[in-house]
Short mmCIF file of C-alpha atoms in Angstrom, two decimals:
data_model
loop_
_atom_site.label_atom_id
_atom_site.label_comp_id
_atom_site.label_asym_id
_atom_site.label_seq_id
_atom_site.Cartn_x
_atom_site.Cartn_y
_atom_site.Cartn_z
CA UNK A 1 74.62 69.04 6.58
CA UNK A 2 71.67 69.18 4.19
CA UNK A 3 71.72 72.10 1.81
CA UNK A 4 70.27 72.42 -1.65
CA UNK A 5 70.14 74.66 -4.69
CA UNK A 6 66.70 76.27 -4.81
CA UNK A 7 64.77 78.78 -6.91
CA UNK A 8 66.80 78.06 -10.06
CA UNK A 9 65.56 80.33 -12.87
CA UNK A 10 66.87 81.31 -16.27
CA UNK A 11 65.62 84.80 -17.16
CA UNK A 12 65.90 86.27 -20.68
CA UNK A 13 65.96 90.01 -21.34
CA UNK A 14 63.41 89.86 -24.20
CA UNK A 15 61.22 87.35 -26.04
CA UNK A 16 62.55 87.53 -29.62
CA UNK A 17 66.01 88.16 -31.05
CA UNK A 18 67.47 88.78 -34.48
CA UNK A 19 70.65 87.01 -35.58
CA UNK A 20 72.67 90.21 -34.95
CA UNK A 21 71.52 90.61 -31.31
CA UNK A 22 73.33 89.84 -28.11
CA UNK A 23 71.32 87.68 -25.74
CA UNK A 24 71.53 88.34 -22.01
CA UNK A 25 70.41 85.48 -19.81
CA UNK A 26 70.42 85.81 -16.03
CA UNK A 27 70.92 82.58 -14.10
CA UNK A 28 69.36 83.06 -10.66
CA UNK A 29 69.47 80.57 -7.80
CA UNK A 30 69.94 80.31 -4.05
CA UNK A 31 71.72 77.96 -1.69
CA UNK A 32 69.26 77.08 1.07
CA UNK A 33 69.21 74.73 4.03
CA UNK A 34 71.48 74.18 6.99
CA UNK A 35 74.53 75.84 5.41
CA UNK A 36 72.66 79.11 5.06
CA UNK A 37 71.00 78.82 8.49
CA UNK A 38 74.22 78.24 10.46
CA UNK A 39 76.07 81.12 8.81
CA UNK A 40 75.20 83.62 11.52
CA UNK A 41 76.95 86.12 13.76
CA UNK A 42 77.36 83.73 16.69
CA UNK A 43 78.98 81.05 14.50
CA UNK A 44 81.23 83.39 12.54
CA UNK A 45 82.37 84.98 15.84
CA UNK A 46 83.18 81.50 17.21
CA UNK A 47 85.02 80.66 13.98
CA UNK A 48 87.06 83.88 14.14
CA UNK A 49 88.08 83.15 17.76
CA UNK A 50 89.35 79.74 16.58
CA UNK A 51 91.38 81.40 13.76
CA UNK A 52 89.03 80.02 11.12
CA UNK A 53 88.46 83.25 9.21
CA UNK A 54 87.56 82.25 5.64
CA UNK A 55 84.76 80.37 3.92
CA UNK A 56 84.85 79.67 0.20
CA UNK A 57 82.08 78.55 -2.15
CA UNK A 58 82.82 77.28 -5.63
CA UNK A 59 79.99 77.34 -8.12
CA UNK A 60 79.54 76.54 -11.76
CA UNK A 61 76.97 77.32 -14.40
CA UNK A 62 76.57 75.50 -17.69
CA UNK A 63 74.07 76.57 -20.37
CA UNK A 64 72.97 73.86 -22.76
CA UNK A 65 70.76 73.93 -25.83
CA UNK A 66 68.56 70.89 -26.11
CA UNK A 67 67.40 69.28 -29.26
CA UNK A 68 68.51 66.07 -30.91
CA UNK A 69 71.83 66.42 -29.08
CA UNK A 70 72.58 68.55 -26.04
CA UNK A 71 75.46 70.93 -26.56
CA UNK A 72 77.05 73.74 -24.56
CA UNK A 73 75.87 77.18 -25.60
CA UNK A 74 78.81 79.00 -23.99
CA UNK A 75 81.92 77.89 -22.14
CA UNK A 76 80.91 76.70 -18.64
CA UNK A 77 81.49 79.26 -15.88
CA UNK A 78 83.41 78.20 -12.76
CA UNK A 79 83.90 80.89 -10.14
CA UNK A 80 84.07 81.52 -6.39
CA UNK A 81 82.53 83.49 -3.56
CA UNK A 82 84.59 84.03 -0.46
CA UNK A 83 83.59 85.21 3.00
CA UNK A 84 86.40 86.70 5.09
CA UNK A 85 85.75 87.11 8.80
CA UNK A 86 87.58 90.03 10.42
CA UNK A 87 87.76 92.15 13.58
CA UNK A 88 87.51 95.94 13.52
CA UNK A 89 86.79 99.02 15.60
CA UNK A 90 86.00 101.07 12.52
CA UNK A 91 83.29 103.55 13.61
CA UNK A 92 81.70 103.43 10.15
CA UNK A 93 80.94 99.74 10.67
CA UNK A 94 80.18 99.48 14.36
CA UNK A 95 76.47 99.01 14.83
CA UNK A 96 75.14 101.46 17.47
CA UNK A 97 72.67 98.83 18.70
CA UNK A 98 75.34 96.52 20.15
CA UNK A 99 79.04 95.97 20.59
CA UNK A 100 79.68 94.16 17.33
CA UNK A 101 83.34 93.80 16.43
CA UNK A 102 83.46 90.73 14.16
CA UNK A 103 82.37 91.35 10.58
CA UNK A 104 82.11 89.43 7.33
CA UNK A 105 83.30 90.69 3.96
CA UNK A 106 81.94 88.78 0.97
CA UNK A 107 83.96 88.83 -2.25
CA UNK A 108 81.83 88.35 -5.37
CA UNK A 109 83.92 88.16 -8.54
CA UNK A 110 86.80 89.72 -6.57
CA UNK A 111 84.67 92.72 -5.51
CA UNK A 112 84.54 93.08 -1.69
CA UNK A 113 81.16 93.78 -0.10
CA UNK A 114 80.44 94.44 3.59
CA UNK A 115 76.84 94.25 4.80
CA UNK A 116 75.55 95.31 8.20
CA UNK A 117 73.01 92.57 8.96
CA UNK A 118 73.19 88.78 9.08
CA UNK A 119 70.47 88.39 6.46
CA UNK A 120 72.19 90.80 4.05
CA UNK A 121 75.46 88.86 4.44
CA UNK A 122 73.61 85.60 3.72
CA UNK A 123 72.00 87.12 0.62
CA UNK A 124 75.36 88.28 -0.74
CA UNK A 125 76.99 84.91 -0.09
CA UNK A 126 74.21 82.43 -0.90
CA UNK A 127 71.99 84.16 -3.51
CA UNK A 128 73.27 84.17 -7.09
CA UNK A 129 72.33 86.27 -10.12
CA UNK A 130 74.84 85.71 -12.91
CA UNK A 131 74.34 87.50 -16.24
CA UNK A 132 75.57 85.54 -19.25
CA UNK A 133 75.85 87.27 -22.62
CA UNK A 134 75.98 85.32 -25.85
CA UNK A 135 75.54 86.11 -29.51
CA UNK A 136 72.31 85.05 -31.21
CA UNK A 137 74.36 84.13 -34.28
CA UNK A 138 76.05 81.36 -32.25
CA UNK A 139 72.65 79.68 -31.87
CA UNK A 140 71.51 80.27 -35.44
CA UNK A 141 68.02 80.89 -36.75
CA UNK A 142 64.96 79.17 -35.35
CA UNK A 143 63.60 78.35 -31.93
CA UNK A 144 66.01 77.15 -29.26
CA UNK A 145 65.37 75.68 -25.84
CA UNK A 146 68.16 76.60 -23.42
CA UNK A 147 68.52 75.22 -19.92
CA UNK A 148 70.97 75.81 -17.07
CA UNK A 149 72.88 73.26 -15.01
CA UNK A 150 74.30 74.55 -11.72
CA UNK A 151 76.56 73.13 -9.00
CA UNK A 152 77.83 74.53 -5.71
CA UNK A 153 80.55 73.09 -3.48
CA UNK A 154 82.40 74.19 -0.35
CA UNK A 155 85.19 72.99 1.92
CA UNK A 156 84.48 70.98 5.04
CA UNK A 157 86.52 71.34 8.22
#
């Protein structure tokens, strides 16, 4: 299955910092390709009927400052996203357009999120926007070039 990390961006909150400032960098990226395309209502309903009711993504982010020697700016982040597939008759969830009973709950940083459409579920599971806060004093004075390295992995059945 061919999937790839796409749209990787490192976004800073402002252009210049003093040594006393906190720097907020947002690492944004998406997982695109077949993995994203096959995660749809038909397939998650089939998976649920076969008692396969969880899907877990592990992802990591590493910020490095380049120069004469590359070094980590902050401790690398390793975390998970989990999709739980479940059945419900809850009237707050049931879509009036059709008889939908199988739903997906996405847990991002242990916070459960339920979306009503396939595309919204895909966005929650496969689109990433991780804020990373670091102290400008850790970098020191001067100009610094910071880059992000990202990986994503998942279990195969």
